[in-house]
Amino acid sequence: GNPLDWKYSVFTSQGAVAGQDSNAGQVGEPLTCLAPYEDKYIIMGCRSSCWVMTGHPRFGGEIVSIDRLVGPVSKQAWCKGPNNEFICLTLDGVYSGSTSSIKSVSREKVPRELLNIDPTAYTVLMAYDPVDRGIHIFLTNANGSLQKHWWVDWTNKGFWAMSYSTSHEPTAAYYYANTIAEESAVLLGCRDGYIRRH
């Protein structure tokens, strides 16, 4: 219950665990993202693989491979879909799945602009919008010179290019759920410091 408790010396199920002290194993390449999944899993994305940790890392937990070829390109290149599926942008396009496997949902139709994304050149953001039943994929270039933003109609898996004025390009995206339906929306933290919504 204390998010500031980082005492690695406490060997209980509530103690913090350093990666090298885990009994669950280790992932063999640098992590690109950590994504919580349900209450007992965490998906660990790497540039060319995807893993899931189940259970407690010090007491019987394990790290299992989901896919050994693809993984999220960066820390915010993922979102959860309408059926709680894990959706991510990989070097090979958009993939979707769960803690057992992920599969391509876009390879036959994905725009070339969504292949081999360089995460050092773009801030990659993804957000599922349950109101309009689709996924926003924002690729914001540091200097605003190259726009690559997409709306994915999740029902039909159609891709639609989006464009924004340079000052309105998103550098943060978050789905805000409100008890008043009209107030729920994907909020965009824009380059000029304002928060906007569609």
Rosetta silent file (secondary structure, phi, psi, omega in degrees, C-alpha in Angstrom):
SEQUENCE: GNPLDWKYSVFTSQGAVAGQDSNAGQVGEPLTCLAPYEDKYIIMGCRSSCWVMTGHPRFGGEIVSIDRLVGPVSKQAWCKGPNNEFICLTLDGVYSGSTSSIKSVSREKVPRELLNIDPTAYTVLMAYDPVDRGIHIFLTNANGSLQKHWWVDWTNKGFWAMSYSTSHEPTAAYYYANTIAEESAVLLGCRDGYIRRH
SCORE:     score description
SCORE:     0.000 S_00000001
   1 L     0.000    0.136 -179.156    0.000    0.000    0.000 S_00000001
   2 L  -117.169  104.740 -177.254    3.009    2.333    0.016 S_00000001
   3 L   -67.858  -10.818 -179.523    4.222    3.276   -3.491 S_00000001
   4 L  -101.192    7.041 -179.807    7.414    4.794   -2.027 S_00000001
   5 L   -87.817  101.625 -178.109    8.506    1.604   -0.237 S_00000001
   6 L  -116.288   36.006 -179.471   11.542    0.384   -2.191 S_00000001
   7 L   -81.026  100.752 -179.390   13.173   -1.737    0.549 S_00000001
   8 L   -70.771  -15.667 -177.012   14.608   -4.675   -1.399 S_00000001
   9 L   -79.152   -9.802 -179.798   15.751   -6.327    1.834 S_00000001
  10 L   -84.434  107.750 -175.560   12.168   -7.157    2.873 S_00000001
  11 L   -94.194   64.229  174.636   11.682  -10.765    1.730 S_00000001
  12 L  -128.555  173.210 -179.963    7.879  -10.964    1.825 S_00000001
  13 L   -67.846  -13.128  178.690    5.216  -10.993   -0.868 S_00000001
  14 L  -101.096   -2.644 -178.779    4.738   -7.278   -0.234 S_00000001
  15 L   -79.973  154.723  176.244    8.419   -6.318   -0.498 S_00000001
  16 L   -69.618  152.678 -178.042    9.955   -4.606   -3.502 S_00000001
  17 L  -127.888  125.892  173.116   11.954   -6.789   -5.890 S_00000001
  18 L   -81.388  145.576 -176.740   15.022   -5.757   -7.867 S_00000001
  19 H   -52.228  -41.101 -177.990   15.194   -7.311  -11.332 S_00000001
  20 H   -73.208  -13.653  178.976   18.374   -9.254  -10.619 S_00000001
  21 H   -94.972    0.936 -176.295   16.769  -10.751   -7.469 S_00000001
  22 L   -72.587  139.162  172.413   13.767  -12.182   -9.298 S_00000001
  23 L   -88.546   -5.524 -175.865   13.194  -15.946   -9.269 S_00000001
  24 L   -78.377  -15.684 -175.635   10.921  -15.546  -12.305 S_00000001
  25 L   108.595 -176.089 -179.257   13.814  -15.240  -14.774 S_00000001
  26 L  -136.568  151.408  176.056   14.984  -12.363  -16.914 S_00000001
  27 L   -85.517  139.187 -171.489   14.154  -10.979  -20.339 S_00000001
  28 L   -84.512    0.242  178.620   17.117  -11.119  -22.696 S_00000001
  29 L  -140.430  165.419 -176.975   16.847   -7.706  -24.347 S_00000001
  30 L   -61.270  141.853  178.932   16.101   -4.118  -23.258 S_00000001
  31 E   -77.090  141.452  172.501   12.488   -3.373  -22.364 S_00000001
  32 E  -103.403  -27.901  178.515   10.500   -0.923  -24.464 S_00000001
  33 E  -158.120  158.613  171.001    7.344   -0.978  -22.325 S_00000001
  34 E  -124.395  124.281 -176.771    5.601   -2.397  -19.276 S_00000001
  35 E  -126.347  115.502  176.147    1.840   -2.890  -19.627 S_00000001
  36 E   -65.690  139.870 -179.160   -0.394   -4.028  -16.757 S_00000001
  37 E  -136.024  116.730 -173.635   -2.839   -6.706  -17.889 S_00000001
  38 L    54.436 -151.200 -175.137   -5.765   -7.685  -15.671 S_00000001
  39 L   -99.482  -12.795 -173.395   -4.826   -8.024  -11.986 S_00000001
  40 L  -128.511   14.856 -179.556   -2.073  -10.627  -12.053 S_00000001
  41 E  -131.014  153.648  167.607   -0.032  -10.107  -15.207 S_00000001
  42 E  -136.169  127.105  178.735    2.391   -7.570  -16.588 S_00000001
  43 E   -89.151  129.422  179.241    3.308   -7.590  -20.255 S_00000001
  44 E  -110.847  112.654 -179.511    6.941   -6.728  -20.928 S_00000001
  45 E   -94.886  141.823  173.330    7.565   -5.479  -24.431 S_00000001
  46 E  -126.852  169.107 -176.991   10.933   -5.471  -26.171 S_00000001
  47 L   -59.075  -37.256 -177.540   11.839   -4.259  -29.657 S_00000001
  48 L  -130.477   29.854  174.467   11.712   -7.766  -31.114 S_00000001
  49 E  -166.213  165.334  179.919    9.878   -9.843  -28.507 S_00000001
  50 E  -141.508  136.181 -173.905    7.028   -9.766  -26.028 S_00000001
  51 E  -132.689  160.536  174.037    6.850  -11.451  -22.601 S_00000001
  52 E  -131.789  135.496  174.411    4.413  -11.828  -19.722 S_00000001
  53 E  -103.657  127.641  177.430    5.210  -12.109  -16.036 S_00000001
  54 E  -113.689  146.412  177.438    2.716  -14.072  -13.976 S_00000001
  55 L    72.460 -169.658 -178.502    2.606  -14.249  -10.211 S_00000001
  56 E   -85.627  131.512 -175.415    5.059  -12.696   -7.779 S_00000001
  57 L   -63.384  -19.607 -179.167    8.601  -12.344   -9.168 S_00000001
  58 L  -103.976  -19.562 -175.103   10.184  -13.604   -5.962 S_00000001
  59 L  -126.110   77.028  173.106    7.657  -16.274   -4.920 S_00000001
  60 E    85.177    0.254  178.147    6.824  -18.681   -7.728 S_00000001
  61 L   -73.107  164.968  177.100    6.255  -16.174  -10.512 S_00000001
  62 E  -148.003  155.767  176.606    7.584  -16.740  -14.014 S_00000001
  63 E  -108.645  123.321 -174.542    8.336  -14.847  -17.194 S_00000001
  64 E  -122.861  142.362  179.175    6.934  -16.532  -20.314 S_00000001
  65 E   -72.861  134.132  171.240    7.376  -15.623  -23.976 S_00000001
  66 E   -96.438  -44.759  178.987    4.322  -14.333  -25.855 S_00000001
  67 E  -153.140  136.954 -178.219    6.146  -13.710  -29.137 S_00000001
  68 L  -104.438   12.557 -179.774    9.840  -13.911  -30.045 S_00000001
  69 L  -120.502  -31.128 -176.079    9.694  -11.835  -33.228 S_00000001
  70 L  -132.655  156.093  176.249    7.728   -8.648  -32.497 S_00000001
  71 L  -163.881  167.134 -179.255    7.118   -6.261  -29.616 S_00000001
  72 L   -59.414  140.270 -176.930    6.018   -2.662  -28.954 S_00000001
  73 L   -74.628  -24.002 -179.456    8.378   -0.053  -30.408 S_00000001
  74 L  -158.143  177.658 -169.761    8.212    2.230  -27.347 S_00000001
  75 L   -65.359  -24.679  179.687    6.745    2.739  -23.886 S_00000001
  76 L  -115.529   19.046 -179.081    3.423    4.245  -25.032 S_00000001
  77 L   -90.536   43.447  179.091    3.018    2.263  -28.260 S_00000001
  78 E  -154.744  159.790  173.274    0.243    0.122  -26.765 S_00000001
  79 E  -157.955  170.841  174.488   -3.300    0.291  -25.476 S_00000001
  80 E   -99.962  140.277 -179.524   -6.083   -2.018  -24.346 S_00000001
  81 L   -91.216 -172.820 -174.835   -8.903   -2.759  -26.749 S_00000001
  82 L   -66.056  -25.129  178.989  -12.653   -3.200  -26.225 S_00000001
  83 L  -107.422   27.816 -179.972  -12.308   -6.837  -25.139 S_00000001
  84 L    65.864   18.592  177.683   -9.300   -6.118  -22.896 S_00000001
  85 L   -75.417  152.013  177.696   -6.931   -7.248  -25.628 S_00000001
  86 E   -87.729  120.333 -178.084   -3.364   -5.937  -25.697 S_00000001
  87 E  -119.745  131.328 -178.114   -2.857   -3.862  -28.867 S_00000001
  88 E  -143.893  156.944  174.010    0.570   -2.538  -29.841 S_00000001
  89 E   -96.915  119.902  179.503    2.494   -0.922  -32.676 S_00000001
  90 E  -110.747  178.129  174.894    5.478   -3.060  -33.660 S_00000001
  91 L   -64.012  -19.415 -178.342    8.087   -2.695  -36.380 S_00000001
  92 L  -102.117   12.447  179.810    5.775   -4.943  -38.434 S_00000001
  93 E   108.912 -156.314 -175.534    2.591   -2.897  -37.883 S_00000001
  94 E   -90.906  130.723  177.946   -0.303   -3.260  -35.459 S_00000001
  95 E  -122.687  154.900  179.803   -0.604   -6.460  -33.391 S_00000001
  96 E  -143.208  148.806  178.294   -3.277   -7.610  -30.960 S_00000001
  97 E   173.544 -152.609 -176.716   -3.587  -10.446  -28.453 S_00000001
  98 L  -138.532 -154.435 -178.809   -3.437  -11.507  -24.844 S_00000001
  99 L   -79.271   -3.724  179.749   -0.991  -13.090  -22.424 S_00000001
 100 L  -105.822  -31.110  178.538   -0.677  -16.199  -24.603 S_00000001
 101 L  -166.095  157.194  171.721   -0.056  -14.774  -28.101 S_00000001
 102 E  -127.102  146.030 -177.363   -0.233  -11.677  -30.274 S_00000001
 103 E  -134.457  153.316  179.024   -1.104  -11.656  -33.965 S_00000001
 104 E   -67.417  136.162  173.540   -0.948   -9.138  -36.777 S_00000001
 105 L  -115.681    3.385 -172.207   -4.172   -7.300  -37.473 S_00000001
 106 L  -137.548   -4.041 -169.208   -2.785   -5.017  -40.129 S_00000001
 107 L   -56.584  -37.586 -177.938   -0.049   -6.656  -42.200 S_00000001
 108 L   -77.512  -20.707 -175.338   -2.177   -6.996  -45.346 S_00000001
 109 L  -127.664   -1.138 -174.640   -3.565   -3.473  -45.148 S_00000001
 110 L   -65.022  136.296  174.690   -1.213   -1.446  -42.966 S_00000001
 111 L   -63.393  145.198 -179.808    0.027    1.830  -44.444 S_00000001
 112 H   -58.991  -26.393 -179.982    3.775    1.764  -45.120 S_00000001
 113 H   -65.716  -15.113  179.466    4.121    4.737  -42.787 S_00000001
 114 H  -100.662    9.729  177.085    3.357    2.408  -39.860 S_00000001
 115 L  -103.344  142.855  176.052    6.139   -0.052  -40.666 S_00000001
 116 L    53.472   45.523  178.674    9.650    0.155  -39.179 S_00000001
 117 L   -67.190  133.304  177.598    8.885    3.196  -37.014 S_00000001
 118 L   -92.218  106.660 -177.370   11.986    4.715  -35.461 S_00000001
 119 L   -68.471  -10.316  174.970   11.078    5.486  -31.819 S_00000001
 120 L   -82.804  -18.731  179.422   14.032    7.866  -31.548 S_00000001
 121 L   -95.473  -21.809 -175.891   12.496   10.043  -34.276 S_00000001
 122 E  -131.902  145.877  163.575    8.871    9.921  -33.045 S_00000001
 123 E   -86.703  117.348 -177.035    6.926    9.987  -29.822 S_00000001
 124 E   -99.907  124.864  179.741    4.562    7.061  -30.361 S_00000001
 125 E  -128.411  141.330  174.221    1.195    7.228  -28.580 S_00000001
 126 E  -133.936  143.871  177.124   -1.804    4.909  -28.763 S_00000001
 127 E  -151.439  132.180  175.358   -5.242    5.243  -27.173 S_00000001
 128 E   -87.432  135.230  179.780   -8.436    3.245  -27.596 S_00000001
 129 E  -112.782  100.230 -178.182  -11.594    5.347  -27.905 S_00000001
 130 L   -68.490  -20.894  178.938  -14.654    3.314  -26.830 S_00000001
 131 L   -66.707  -48.120 -178.898  -17.013    6.129  -27.853 S_00000001
 132 L  -100.970    3.108  176.433  -16.026    5.938  -31.525 S_00000001
 133 L    53.994   57.308  179.093  -14.744    2.325  -31.326 S_00000001
 134 E  -157.883  175.050 -178.188  -11.317    2.927  -32.709 S_00000001
 135 E  -118.082  131.157  171.650   -7.669    3.418  -31.942 S_00000001
 136 E   -89.577  131.446  171.365   -5.690    6.601  -32.247 S_00000001
 137 E  -121.042  115.327 -179.629   -2.077    6.126  -33.300 S_00000001
 138 E  -111.523  127.191  174.984   -0.042    9.300  -32.981 S_00000001
 139 E  -120.182   94.369 -174.308    3.517    9.553  -34.303 S_00000001
 140 E   -97.860  118.617  178.755    4.694   13.003  -33.294 S_00000001
 141 E   -76.831  145.366 -175.896    8.025   14.116  -34.705 S_00000001
 142 L   -56.208  -39.959 -176.664   10.229   16.199  -32.404 S_00000001
 143 L  -102.810    2.704  176.740   10.300   19.220  -34.719 S_00000001
 144 L    77.645   12.149 -175.328    6.818   18.829  -36.261 S_00000001
 145 L   -82.855  -29.692 -177.167    8.115   18.357  -39.789 S_00000001
 146 L  -121.598  111.753  178.644    6.695   14.875  -40.479 S_00000001
 147 E   -93.482  129.149  175.167    3.119   14.113  -39.520 S_00000001
 148 E  -142.098   86.722  179.590    2.099   10.478  -39.226 S_00000001
 149 E  -123.352  143.305 -174.701   -1.142   10.124  -37.330 S_00000001
 150 E  -138.322  145.855  169.330   -3.755    7.412  -37.863 S_00000001
 151 E  -110.723  128.827  178.781   -7.265    6.486  -36.823 S_00000001
 152 E  -110.920  115.244  173.147   -7.976    2.748  -36.863 S_00000001
 153 E   -70.903  102.485 -170.652  -11.628    1.725  -37.173 S_00000001
 154 L   -68.706  -27.066  179.423  -11.308   -1.254  -34.824 S_00000001
 155 L   -67.625  -45.683 -176.647  -14.556   -2.908  -35.972 S_00000001
 156 L  -105.005   -3.125 -179.006  -13.530   -3.084  -39.646 S_00000001
 157 L    58.104   39.301  176.019   -9.756   -2.689  -39.171 S_00000001
 158 E   -94.954  143.356 -177.578   -9.639    0.251  -41.570 S_00000001
 159 E  -108.615  131.324 -178.978   -6.802    2.810  -41.392 S_00000001
 160 E  -128.467  125.079  178.552   -7.426    6.522  -41.905 S_00000001
 161 E   -70.386  141.185  178.901   -4.674    9.155  -42.068 S_00000001
 162 E  -123.112  152.096  175.002   -5.138   12.141  -39.746 S_00000001
 163 L  -138.886  150.219 -179.044   -3.483   15.547  -39.777 S_00000001
 164 L  -136.202  157.367  171.022   -3.192   18.346  -37.242 S_00000001
 165 L   -66.940  153.417 -174.652   -1.676   21.788  -37.224 S_00000001
 166 H   -54.625  -40.211 -178.054    1.857   21.593  -35.835 S_00000001
 167 H   -70.988  -20.200 -178.179    0.898   23.264  -32.536 S_00000001
 168 H   -96.290    1.000 -179.729   -1.971   20.793  -32.022 S_00000001
 169 L   -63.888  136.952 -177.626    0.078   17.625  -32.505 S_00000001
 170 E   -74.856  136.020  169.684   -0.249   15.309  -29.473 S_00000001
 171 E  -113.114   -4.602  174.642    2.670   14.686  -27.151 S_00000001
 172 E  -153.166  146.928  177.720    0.419   12.819  -24.675 S_00000001
 173 E  -143.055  139.454 -177.639   -2.854   10.912  -25.041 S_00000001
 174 E  -154.346  133.234  175.260   -5.187    9.496  -22.405 S_00000001
 175 E   -84.119  120.616  179.318   -8.737    8.151  -22.431 S_00000001
 176 E  -102.304  115.095  178.134  -10.735    9.963  -19.754 S_00000001
 177 L   -97.155  129.724 -179.547  -13.842    8.060  -18.649 S_00000001
 178 L  -125.317  154.177  176.820  -16.561   10.093  -16.948 S_00000001
 179 L   -67.156  -22.620  173.949  -19.936    9.096  -15.512 S_00000001
 180 L   -92.298  112.785 -172.049  -21.429   11.660  -17.903 S_00000001
 181 H   -54.309  -39.347 -176.969  -21.045    9.992  -21.313 S_00000001
 182 H   -67.329  -19.444 -179.551  -20.596   13.256  -23.233 S_00000001
 183 H   -86.804  -15.634 -179.800  -17.609   14.119  -21.036 S_00000001
 184 L   -75.295  135.010 -178.542  -15.720   10.871  -21.833 S_00000001
 185 E  -171.296  162.149  168.724  -13.069   11.311  -24.507 S_00000001
 186 E   -79.773  119.842  179.659   -9.484   10.747  -25.546 S_00000001
 187 E   -94.299  135.969 -178.240   -7.656   13.796  -24.224 S_00000001
 188 E  -113.416  119.489  171.150   -4.678   15.062  -26.196 S_00000001
 189 E   -83.944  113.163 -170.553   -1.836   16.954  -24.547 S_00000001
 190 E   -94.870  163.285 -176.484   -0.713   19.094  -27.469 S_00000001
 191 L   -55.929  -31.800 -177.754    2.634   20.546  -28.472 S_00000001
 192 L   -86.480    4.990  176.304    1.511   24.080  -27.527 S_00000001
 193 L    96.008   -7.291  178.835    0.651   23.047  -23.940 S_00000001
 194 L   -88.993  154.372  173.015   -3.129   22.884  -24.311 S_00000001
 195 E  -102.581  128.330 -177.691   -5.298   19.828  -23.684 S_00000001
 196 E  -130.492  167.029  173.360   -7.763   19.115  -26.470 S_00000001
 197 E  -141.053  159.534  176.217  -10.277   16.488  -27.536 S_00000001
 198 L   -73.393    0.000    0.000  -11.942   15.607  -30.805 S_00000001
